[in-house]
Coordinates of C-alpha atoms in Angstrom, one line a residue:
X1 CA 0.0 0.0 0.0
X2 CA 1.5 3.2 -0.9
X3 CA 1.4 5.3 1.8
X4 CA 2.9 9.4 1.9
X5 CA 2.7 11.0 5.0
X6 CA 4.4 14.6 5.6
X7 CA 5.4 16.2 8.3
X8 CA 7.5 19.8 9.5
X9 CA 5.1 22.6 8.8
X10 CA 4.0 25.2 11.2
X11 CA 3.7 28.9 11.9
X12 CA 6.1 31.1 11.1
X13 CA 7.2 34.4 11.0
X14 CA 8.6 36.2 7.1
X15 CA 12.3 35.6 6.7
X16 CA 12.0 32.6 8.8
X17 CA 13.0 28.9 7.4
X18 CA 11.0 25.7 7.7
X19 CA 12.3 21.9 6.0
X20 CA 9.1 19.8 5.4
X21 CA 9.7 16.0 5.4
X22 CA 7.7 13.5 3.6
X23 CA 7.9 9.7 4.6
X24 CA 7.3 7.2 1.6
X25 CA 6.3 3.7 1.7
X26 CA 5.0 1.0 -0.1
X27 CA 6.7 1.4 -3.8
X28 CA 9.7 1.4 -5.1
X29 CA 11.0 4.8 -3.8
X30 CA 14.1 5.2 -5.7
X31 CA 12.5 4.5 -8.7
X32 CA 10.2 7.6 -8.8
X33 CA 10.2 11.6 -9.4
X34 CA 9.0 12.7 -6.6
X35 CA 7.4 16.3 -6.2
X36 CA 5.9 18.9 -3.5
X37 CA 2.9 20.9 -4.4
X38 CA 0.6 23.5 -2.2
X39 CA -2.7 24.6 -1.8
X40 CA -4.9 27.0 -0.4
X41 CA -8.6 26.8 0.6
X42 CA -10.3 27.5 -2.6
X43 CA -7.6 27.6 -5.1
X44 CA -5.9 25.1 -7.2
X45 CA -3.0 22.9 -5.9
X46 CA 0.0 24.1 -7.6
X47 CA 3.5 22.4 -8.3
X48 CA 6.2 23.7 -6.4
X49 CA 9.0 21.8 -6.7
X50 CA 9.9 18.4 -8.6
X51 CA 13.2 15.9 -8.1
X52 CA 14.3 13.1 -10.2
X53 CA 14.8 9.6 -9.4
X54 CA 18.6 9.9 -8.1
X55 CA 18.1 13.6 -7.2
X56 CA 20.7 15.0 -10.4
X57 CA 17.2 17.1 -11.4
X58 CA 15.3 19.2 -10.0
X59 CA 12.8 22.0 -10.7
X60 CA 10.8 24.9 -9.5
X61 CA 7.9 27.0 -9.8
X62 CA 9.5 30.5 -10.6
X63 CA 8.0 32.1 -7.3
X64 CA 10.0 29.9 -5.2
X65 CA 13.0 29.6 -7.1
X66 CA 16.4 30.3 -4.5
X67 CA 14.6 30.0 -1.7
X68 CA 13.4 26.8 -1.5
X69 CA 15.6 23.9 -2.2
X70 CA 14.3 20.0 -2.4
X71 CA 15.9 17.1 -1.7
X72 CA 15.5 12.6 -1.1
X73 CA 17.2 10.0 0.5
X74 CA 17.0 7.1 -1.6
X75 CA 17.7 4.7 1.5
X76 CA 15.7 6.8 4.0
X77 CA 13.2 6.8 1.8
X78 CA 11.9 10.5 2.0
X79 CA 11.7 13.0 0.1
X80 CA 12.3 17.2 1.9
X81 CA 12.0 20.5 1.0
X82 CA 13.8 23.0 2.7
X83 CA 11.8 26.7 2.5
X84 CA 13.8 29.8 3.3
X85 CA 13.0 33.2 3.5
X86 CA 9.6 32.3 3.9
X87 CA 7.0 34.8 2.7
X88 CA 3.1 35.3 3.7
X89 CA 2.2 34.2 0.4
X90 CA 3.8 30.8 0.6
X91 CA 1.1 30.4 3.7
X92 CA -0.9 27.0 2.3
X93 CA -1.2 23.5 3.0
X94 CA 2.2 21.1 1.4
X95 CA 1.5 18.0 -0.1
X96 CA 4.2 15.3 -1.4
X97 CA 3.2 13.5 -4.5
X98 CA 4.3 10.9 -6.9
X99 CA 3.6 8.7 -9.5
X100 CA 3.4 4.9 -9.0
X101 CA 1.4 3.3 -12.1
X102 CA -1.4 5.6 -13.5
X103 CA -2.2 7.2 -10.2
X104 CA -0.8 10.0 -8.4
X105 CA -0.7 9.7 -4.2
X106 CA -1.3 12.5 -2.1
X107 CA -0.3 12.9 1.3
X108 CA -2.5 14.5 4.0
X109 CA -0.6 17.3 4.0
X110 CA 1.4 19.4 6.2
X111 CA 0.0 23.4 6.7
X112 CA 2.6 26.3 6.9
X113 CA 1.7 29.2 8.1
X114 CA 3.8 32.5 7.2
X115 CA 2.6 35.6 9.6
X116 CA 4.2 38.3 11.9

């Protein structure tokens, strides 16, 4: 059974740092892309950050890009992303997702909050 189940988020103040972590089971970890999206009540889930199979690739949505860096360990099996500089727009719930077969799986999600 694949299971996702992420962890790290909280309340924060602007400037600060957080590092979400997102436990994977169930499927052949090293074998996927793995990728970190968000969402706010009422809006679409967007794709924040992607990372290959052995890590060498990774991508990000342009509003994140330097300050938010993700990362796997291929034996740990877990998949991080490390958020810096933290803004009150990146305030939203953070889901890990991935492809096994034809279906994606979700997480429950972690939720980050960014106020002062």
């Amino acid at each position: 059974q694949v299971r996702l189940v992420e962890f790290g988020g909280g309340l924060v103040q602007p400037g600060d740092s957080l590092r979400l972590s997102c436990a994977a089971s169930g499927f052949n970890f090293d074998s996927k892309l793995m990728r970190w999206s968000r969402q706010a009540p009422g809006h679409q889930r967007e794709l924040v950050a992607s990372i290959s199979e052995d890590g060498s690739i990774t991508q990000y949505v342009d509003n994140v890009k330097g300050r938010f860096t993700i990362s796997r360990d291929n034996v740990k099996n877990m998949v991080f992303l490390q958020m810096n500089s933290l803004k009150p727009e990146d305030t939203d719930d953070y889901y890990c997702n991935g492809r096994v077969g034809t279906t994606i799986h979700w997480g429950q999600g972690t939720p980050v909050t960014v106020s002062s």
